[in-house]
Every structure is written in C-alpha cells, then in structure tokens.
PDB file of N, CA and C in Angstrom:
ATOM      1  N   MET A   1     -13.914   1.555  11.014  1.00 47.00           N
ATOM      2  CA  MET A   1     -12.595   2.498  10.911  1.00 47.00           C
ATOM      3  C   MET A   1     -11.571   1.790  11.473  1.00 47.00           C
ATOM      4  N   VAL A   2     -10.101   2.029  10.465  1.00 54.00           N
ATOM      5  CA  VAL A   2      -9.065   1.337  10.995  1.00 54.00           C
ATOM      6  C   VAL A   2      -7.935   2.269  11.466  1.00 54.00           C
ATOM      7  N   VAL A   3      -7.184   2.345  12.329  1.00 54.00           N
ATOM      8  CA  VAL A   3      -6.102   3.188  13.169  1.00 54.00           C
ATOM      9  C   VAL A   3      -4.907   2.388  12.994  1.00 54.00           C
ATOM     10  N   LEU A   4      -4.296   2.693  12.558  1.00 52.00           N
ATOM     11  CA  LEU A   4      -2.581   2.462  12.114  1.00 52.00           C
ATOM     12  C   LEU A   4      -1.966   3.102  13.154  1.00 52.00           C
ATOM     13  N   ILE A   5      -0.888   2.321  13.960  1.00 54.00           N
ATOM     14  CA  ILE A   5      -0.400   2.762  15.046  1.00 54.00           C
ATOM     15  C   ILE A   5       1.205   2.326  14.577  1.00 54.00           C
ATOM     16  N   MET A   6       2.153   3.177  14.845  1.00 51.00           N
ATOM     17  CA  MET A   6       3.585   3.123  14.738  1.00 51.00           C
ATOM     18  C   MET A   6       4.325   2.982  15.897  1.00 51.00           C
ATOM     19  N   SER A   7       5.126   1.843  15.911  1.00 47.00           N
ATOM     20  CA  SER A   7       6.048   1.574  16.969  1.00 47.00           C
ATOM     21  C   SER A   7       7.506   2.741  16.744  1.00 47.00           C
ATOM     22  N   VAL A   8       7.595   3.123  17.637  1.00 52.00           N
ATOM     23  CA  VAL A   8       8.788   4.061  17.693  1.00 52.00           C
ATOM     24  C   VAL A   8       9.991   3.322  17.528  1.00 52.00           C
ATOM     25  N   THR A   9      10.418   1.931  17.949  1.00 55.00           N
ATOM     26  CA  THR A   9      11.456   1.387  17.845  1.00 55.00           C
ATOM     27  C   THR A   9      12.104   0.508  16.441  1.00 55.00           C
ATOM     28  N   ILE A  10      10.772   0.961  15.216  1.00 65.00           N
ATOM     29  CA  ILE A  10      11.403   0.629  14.262  1.00 65.00           C
ATOM     30  C   ILE A  10      11.796   1.571  13.040  1.00 65.00           C
ATOM     31  N   THR A  11      12.667   1.307  12.218  1.00 75.00           N
ATOM     32  CA  THR A  11      12.933   2.220  11.387  1.00 75.00           C
ATOM     33  C   THR A  11      12.183   3.048  10.438  1.00 75.00           C
ATOM     34  N   LYS A  12      12.594   4.084  10.309  1.00 76.00           N
ATOM     35  CA  LYS A  12      12.283   5.368   8.847  1.00 76.00           C
ATOM     36  C   LYS A  12      11.697   4.436   7.832  1.00 76.00           C
ATOM     37  N   LYS A  13      12.703   3.360   7.438  1.00 81.00           N
ATOM     38  CA  LYS A  13      12.264   2.819   6.049  1.00 81.00           C
ATOM     39  C   LYS A  13      10.934   1.725   6.251  1.00 81.00           C
ATOM     40  N   LYS A  14      11.130   1.097   7.215  1.00 83.00           N
ATOM     41  CA  LYS A  14      10.295  -0.043   7.644  1.00 83.00           C
ATOM     42  C   LYS A  14       8.652   0.512   7.940  1.00 83.00           C
ATOM     43  N   MET A  15       8.914   1.845   8.655  1.00 81.00           N
ATOM     44  CA  MET A  15       7.660   2.853   9.012  1.00 81.00           C
ATOM     45  C   MET A  15       7.136   2.789   7.251  1.00 81.00           C
ATOM     46  N   ILE A  16       7.646   3.246   6.296  1.00 83.00           N
ATOM     47  CA  ILE A  16       7.325   3.753   5.160  1.00 83.00           C
ATOM     48  C   ILE A  16       6.484   2.673   4.537  1.00 83.00           C
ATOM     49  N   LEU A  17       7.488   1.111   4.591  1.00 86.00           N
ATOM     50  CA  LEU A  17       7.051   0.373   3.996  1.00 86.00           C
ATOM     51  C   LEU A  17       5.641  -0.232   4.604  1.00 86.00           C
ATOM     52  N   GLN A  18       5.666   0.192   5.997  1.00 85.00           N
ATOM     53  CA  GLN A  18       4.253  -0.769   6.589  1.00 85.00           C
ATOM     54  C   GLN A  18       3.089   0.090   5.974  1.00 85.00           C
ATOM     55  N   ILE A  19       3.431   1.827   5.883  1.00 83.00           N
ATOM     56  CA  ILE A  19       2.046   2.573   5.269  1.00 83.00           C
ATOM     57  C   ILE A  19       1.923   2.585   4.103  1.00 83.00           C
ATOM     58  N   VAL A  20       2.892   1.858   3.131  1.00 84.00           N
ATOM     59  CA  VAL A  20       2.610   1.431   1.977  1.00 84.00           C
ATOM     60  C   VAL A  20       1.821   0.275   1.753  1.00 84.00           C
ATOM     61  N   LYS A  21       2.016  -0.840   2.328  1.00 87.00           N
ATOM     62  CA  LYS A  21       1.285  -1.994   2.438  1.00 87.00           C
ATOM     63  C   LYS A  21       0.305  -1.667   3.198  1.00 87.00           C
ATOM     64  N   PHE A  22      -0.278  -1.141   3.984  1.00 85.00           N
ATOM     65  CA  PHE A  22      -1.438  -0.524   4.834  1.00 85.00           C
ATOM     66  C   PHE A  22      -2.207   0.357   3.825  1.00 85.00           C
ATOM     67  N   LEU A  23      -1.823   1.264   2.875  1.00 82.00           N
ATOM     68  CA  LEU A  23      -2.821   1.888   1.854  1.00 82.00           C
ATOM     69  C   LEU A  23      -2.831   0.542   0.950  1.00 82.00           C
ATOM     70  N   GLN A  24      -2.191  -0.140   0.152  1.00 82.00           N
ATOM     71  CA  GLN A  24      -2.560  -1.024  -0.919  1.00 82.00           C
ATOM     72  C   GLN A  24      -3.855  -1.706  -0.401  1.00 82.00           C
ATOM     73  N   ASN A  25      -3.824  -2.424   0.988  1.00 85.00           N
ATOM     74  CA  ASN A  25      -4.251  -3.418   1.760  1.00 85.00           C
ATOM     75  C   ASN A  25      -6.077  -2.602   1.633  1.00 85.00           C
ATOM     76  N   ASN A  26      -5.912  -1.278   1.906  1.00 82.00           N
ATOM     77  CA  ASN A  26      -7.291  -0.766   2.406  1.00 82.00           C
ATOM     78  C   ASN A  26      -7.561   0.134   0.853  1.00 82.00           C
ATOM     79  N   ASN A  27      -7.486  -0.182  -0.041  1.00 78.00           N
ATOM     80  CA  ASN A  27      -7.759   0.677  -0.877  1.00 78.00           C
ATOM     81  C   ASN A  27      -9.018   1.118  -1.388  1.00 78.00           C
ATOM     82  N   ASN A  28     -10.206   0.694  -0.544  1.00 77.00           N
ATOM     83  CA  ASN A  28     -11.597   1.121  -0.678  1.00 77.00           C
ATOM     84  C   ASN A  28     -11.793   2.060   0.704  1.00 77.00           C
ATOM     85  N   GLU A  29     -11.133   2.258   1.757  1.00 76.00           N
ATOM     86  CA  GLU A  29     -11.315   3.404   2.532  1.00 76.00           C
ATOM     87  C   GLU A  29     -10.407   4.853   2.535  1.00 76.00           C
ATOM     88  N   SER A  30     -11.124   5.426   3.160  1.00 79.00           N
ATOM     89  CA  SER A  30     -10.829   6.691   2.988  1.00 79.00           C
ATOM     90  C   SER A  30      -9.308   6.788   3.954  1.00 79.00           C
ATOM     91  N   ILE A  31      -8.202   7.258   3.809  1.00 78.00           N
ATOM     92  CA  ILE A  31      -7.235   7.288   4.879  1.00 78.00           C
ATOM     93  C   ILE A  31      -7.282   9.124   5.005  1.00 78.00           C
ATOM     94  N   ILE A  32      -6.323   8.942   6.311  1.00 78.00           N
ATOM     95  CA  ILE A  32      -6.016  10.396   6.832  1.00 78.00           C
ATOM     96  C   ILE A  32      -4.527  10.206   6.973  1.00 78.00           C
ATOM     97  N   THR A  33      -3.410  10.743   6.780  1.00 78.00           N
ATOM     98  CA  THR A  33      -2.244  10.751   7.173  1.00 78.00           C
ATOM     99  C   THR A  33      -1.679  12.152   7.592  1.00 78.00           C
ATOM    100  N   LEU A  34      -1.409  11.773   8.903  1.00 79.00           N
ATOM    101  CA  LEU A  34      -0.922  12.845   9.994  1.00 79.00           C
ATOM    102  C   LEU A  34       0.397  12.789   9.734  1.00 79.00           C
ATOM    103  N   HIS A  35       1.252  14.295   9.964  1.00 79.00           N
ATOM    104  CA  HIS A  35       2.501  14.473  10.052  1.00 79.00           C
ATOM    105  C   HIS A  35       3.031  14.172  11.543  1.00 79.00           C
ATOM    106  N   VAL A  36       4.279  13.573  11.627  1.00 79.00           N
ATOM    107  CA  VAL A  36       4.983  13.458  13.093  1.00 79.00           C
ATOM    108  C   VAL A  36       5.185  14.977  13.479  1.00 79.00           C
ATOM    109  N   PRO A  37       4.879  15.273  14.584  1.00 79.00           N
ATOM    110  CA  PRO A  37       5.452  16.795  15.138  1.00 79.00           C
ATOM    111  C   PRO A  37       6.566  16.743  15.581  1.00 79.00           C
ATOM    112  N   HIS A  38       7.077  18.346  15.401  1.00 76.00           N
ATOM    113  CA  HIS A  38       8.336  18.476  15.678  1.00 76.00           C
ATOM    114  C   HIS A  38       8.569  18.518  17.151  1.00 76.00           C
ATOM    115  N   ARG A  39       9.416  18.464  17.636  1.00 75.00           N
ATOM    116  CA  ARG A  39       9.999  18.260  19.310  1.00 75.00           C
ATOM    117  C   ARG A  39      10.047  19.593  19.192  1.00 75.00           C
ATOM    118  N   CYS A  40      10.061  20.089  20.402  1.00 76.00           N
ATOM    119  CA  CYS A  40       9.820  21.768  20.948  1.00 76.00           C
ATOM    120  C   CYS A  40      11.011  21.811  22.336  1.00 76.00           C
ATOM    121  N   ASP A  41      11.103  20.627  22.772  1.00 74.00           N
ATOM    122  CA  ASP A  41      11.363  20.388  24.330  1.00 74.00           C
ATOM    123  C   ASP A  41      12.802  20.792  24.706  1.00 74.00           C
ATOM    124  N   SER A  42      13.512  20.865  23.626  1.00 67.00           N
ATOM    125  CA  SER A  42      14.969  20.828  24.203  1.00 67.00           C
ATOM    126  C   SER A  42      15.490  21.456  22.351  1.00 67.00           C
ATOM    127  N   ALA A  43      16.586  22.269  22.520  1.00 68.00           N
ATOM    128  CA  ALA A  43      17.051  22.822  21.653  1.00 68.00           C
ATOM    129  C   ALA A  43      18.254  21.391  21.190  1.00 68.00           C
ATOM    130  N   ASP A  44      18.788  20.385  22.407  1.00 65.00           N
ATOM    131  CA  ASP A  44      19.227  19.044  21.659  1.00 65.00           C
ATOM    132  C   ASP A  44      18.788  18.249  20.607  1.00 65.00           C
ATOM    133  N   ASN A  45      17.202  18.594  20.439  1.00 68.00           N
ATOM    134  CA  ASN A  45      16.504  17.276  19.016  1.00 68.00           C
ATOM    135  C   ASN A  45      16.691  18.032  18.009  1.00 68.00           C
ATOM    136  N   PHE A  46      17.597  18.927  17.407  1.00 78.00           N
ATOM    137  CA  PHE A  46      18.133  19.341  16.454  1.00 78.00           C
ATOM    138  C   PHE A  46      18.003  18.011  15.267  1.00 78.00           C
ATOM    139  N   TYR A  47      18.820  17.107  15.582  1.00 78.00           N
ATOM    140  CA  TYR A  47      18.829  15.667  14.672  1.00 78.00           C
ATOM    141  C   TYR A  47      17.673  15.069  14.901  1.00 78.00           C
ATOM    142  N   VAL A  48      16.991  14.978  16.188  1.00 79.00           N
ATOM    143  CA  VAL A  48      15.695  14.135  16.157  1.00 79.00           C
ATOM    144  C   VAL A  48      14.740  15.008  15.016  1.00 79.00           C
ATOM    145  N   ASN A  49      14.411  16.596  15.200  1.00 82.00           N
ATOM    146  CA  ASN A  49      13.762  17.143  14.164  1.00 82.00           C
ATOM    147  C   ASN A  49      14.175  16.568  12.678  1.00 82.00           C
ATOM    148  N   LYS A  50      15.374  17.159  12.618  1.00 84.00           N
ATOM    149  CA  LYS A  50      16.042  16.452  11.409  1.00 84.00           C
ATOM    150  C   LYS A  50      15.167  14.978  10.246  1.00 84.00           C
ATOM    151  N   GLU A  51      15.061  14.165  11.515  1.00 83.00           N
ATOM    152  CA  GLU A  51      14.930  13.022  11.383  1.00 83.00           C
ATOM    153  C   GLU A  51      13.282  12.877  10.698  1.00 83.00           C
ATOM    154  N   ILE A  52      12.513  13.783  11.672  1.00 84.00           N
ATOM    155  CA  ILE A  52      11.231  13.737  11.338  1.00 84.00           C
ATOM    156  C   ILE A  52      10.819  14.754  10.896  1.00 84.00           C
ATOM    157  N   LYS A  53      11.951  15.595   9.754  1.00 87.00           N
ATOM    158  CA  LYS A  53      11.444  16.312   8.992  1.00 87.00           C
ATOM    159  C   LYS A  53      11.323  15.560   7.596  1.00 87.00           C
ATOM    160  N   ALA A  54      12.361  14.745   7.490  1.00 87.00           N
ATOM    161  CA  ALA A  54      12.511  14.046   6.433  1.00 87.00           C
ATOM    162  C   ALA A  54      11.644  12.755   6.332  1.00 87.00           C
ATOM    163  N   PHE A  55      10.998  12.038   7.497  1.00 86.00           N
ATOM    164  CA  PHE A  55      10.073  11.408   7.646  1.00 86.00           C
ATOM    165  C   PHE A  55       8.915  11.935   6.706  1.00 86.00           C
ATOM    166  N   ASN A  56       8.359  12.933   7.639  1.00 88.00           N
ATOM    167  CA  ASN A  56       6.974  13.883   7.150  1.00 88.00           C
ATOM    168  C   ASN A  56       7.157  13.801   5.646  1.00 88.00           C
ATOM    169  N   SER A  57       8.640  14.371   4.940  1.00 89.00           N
ATOM    170  CA  SER A  57       8.527  14.515   3.522  1.00 89.00           C
ATOM    171  C   SER A  57       8.020  13.205   2.568  1.00 89.00           C
ATOM    172  N   LYS A  58       9.149  11.860   3.104  1.00 87.00           N
ATOM    173  CA  LYS A  58       8.492  10.625   2.901  1.00 87.00           C
ATOM    174  C   LYS A  58       7.451  10.305   2.802  1.00 87.00           C
ATOM    175  N   LEU A  59       6.680  10.396   4.029  1.00 86.00           N
ATOM    176  CA  LEU A  59       5.112  10.011   4.209  1.00 86.00           C
ATOM    177  C   LEU A  59       4.171  10.972   3.099  1.00 86.00           C
ATOM    178  N   LYS A  60       4.641  12.145   2.845  1.00 87.00           N
ATOM    179  CA  LYS A  60       3.698  13.312   2.188  1.00 87.00           C
ATOM    180  C   LYS A  60       3.996  12.572   0.643  1.00 87.00           C
ATOM    181  N   LYS A  61       5.509  12.211   0.108  1.00 86.00           N
ATOM    182  CA  LYS A  61       5.302  11.373  -0.870  1.00 86.00           C
ATOM    183  C   LYS A  61       4.591  10.389  -1.302  1.00 86.00           C
ATOM    184  N   THR A  62       4.926   9.391  -0.193  1.00 82.00           N
ATOM    185  CA  THR A  62       3.698   8.334  -0.552  1.00 82.00           C
ATOM    186  C   THR A  62       2.479   8.455   0.039  1.00 82.00           C
ATOM    187  N   ALA A  63       1.908   9.467   0.336  1.00 81.00           N
ATOM    188  CA  ALA A  63       0.524   9.734   0.529  1.00 81.00           C
ATOM    189  C   ALA A  63       0.015  10.171  -0.797  1.00 81.00           C
ATOM    190  N   LYS A  64       0.719  10.859  -1.573  1.00 81.00           N
ATOM    191  CA  LYS A  64       0.400  11.588  -2.772  1.00 81.00           C
ATOM    192  C   LYS A  64       0.354  10.117  -3.806  1.00 81.00           C
ATOM    193  N   LEU A  65       1.134   9.040  -3.257  1.00 76.00           N
ATOM    194  CA  LEU A  65       1.076   8.186  -4.835  1.00 76.00           C
ATOM    195  C   LEU A  65      -0.709   7.121  -4.296  1.00 76.00           C
ATOM    196  N   SER A  66      -0.828   7.209  -3.379  1.00 72.00           N
ATOM    197  CA  SER A  66      -2.307   6.991  -3.213  1.00 72.00           C
ATOM    198  C   SER A  66      -3.503   7.632  -3.627  1.00 72.00           C
ATOM    199  N   THR A  67      -4.439   7.128  -4.404  1.00 65.00           N
ATOM    200  CA  THR A  67      -5.512   8.099  -4.841  1.00 65.00           C
ATOM    201  C   THR A  67      -6.667   8.282  -3.314  1.00 65.00           C
ATOM    202  N   HIS A  68      -6.744   7.517  -2.674  1.00 61.00           N
ATOM    203  CA  HIS A  68      -7.764   7.760  -1.838  1.00 61.00           C
ATOM    204  C   HIS A  68      -7.095   7.918  -0.237  1.00 61.00           C
ATOM    205  N   SER A  69      -5.847   8.469  -0.116  1.00 55.00           N
ATOM    206  CA  SER A  69      -5.015   9.049   1.150  1.00 55.00           C
ATOM    207  C   SER A  69      -5.063  10.735   1.025  1.00 55.00           C
TER     208      SER A  69
END
C-alpha cells in the first residue's frame, strides 16, 4: 500500500506535478484519488474554496489521464 501525503506549503502546480510523477512511477498499482474538501468554517474562506475547487478540477483531469487511478 502506498500513501501520498501532500504538504500544504507547496503550490498547486507543484502538487499536480507530484501527483503526475507519483502516477507514472506507480503504474502497476491501483490508486484512489480523493478531492480536497471545501472549508465550511467561515464565510471568509471564499478565496480558499475557489482555490480548492480549481485544484480539484485539475486533480480530476490528471486522474483521467491515468488508466489505473
């Protein structure tokens, strides 16, 4: 079992690149991708939720490119 944990301090682009590299390196494994949940704790998180939505969209597109995720 392989677990990929992302650091919050890296950028969205670097996260997607790391996920692509991970998918390429583990092409014989079954991989489940999970979306980042929206923040509901404050109304001030509109920008955060907008970024989460954009990241989840890119993650979905990236996962579609892989035949085993």
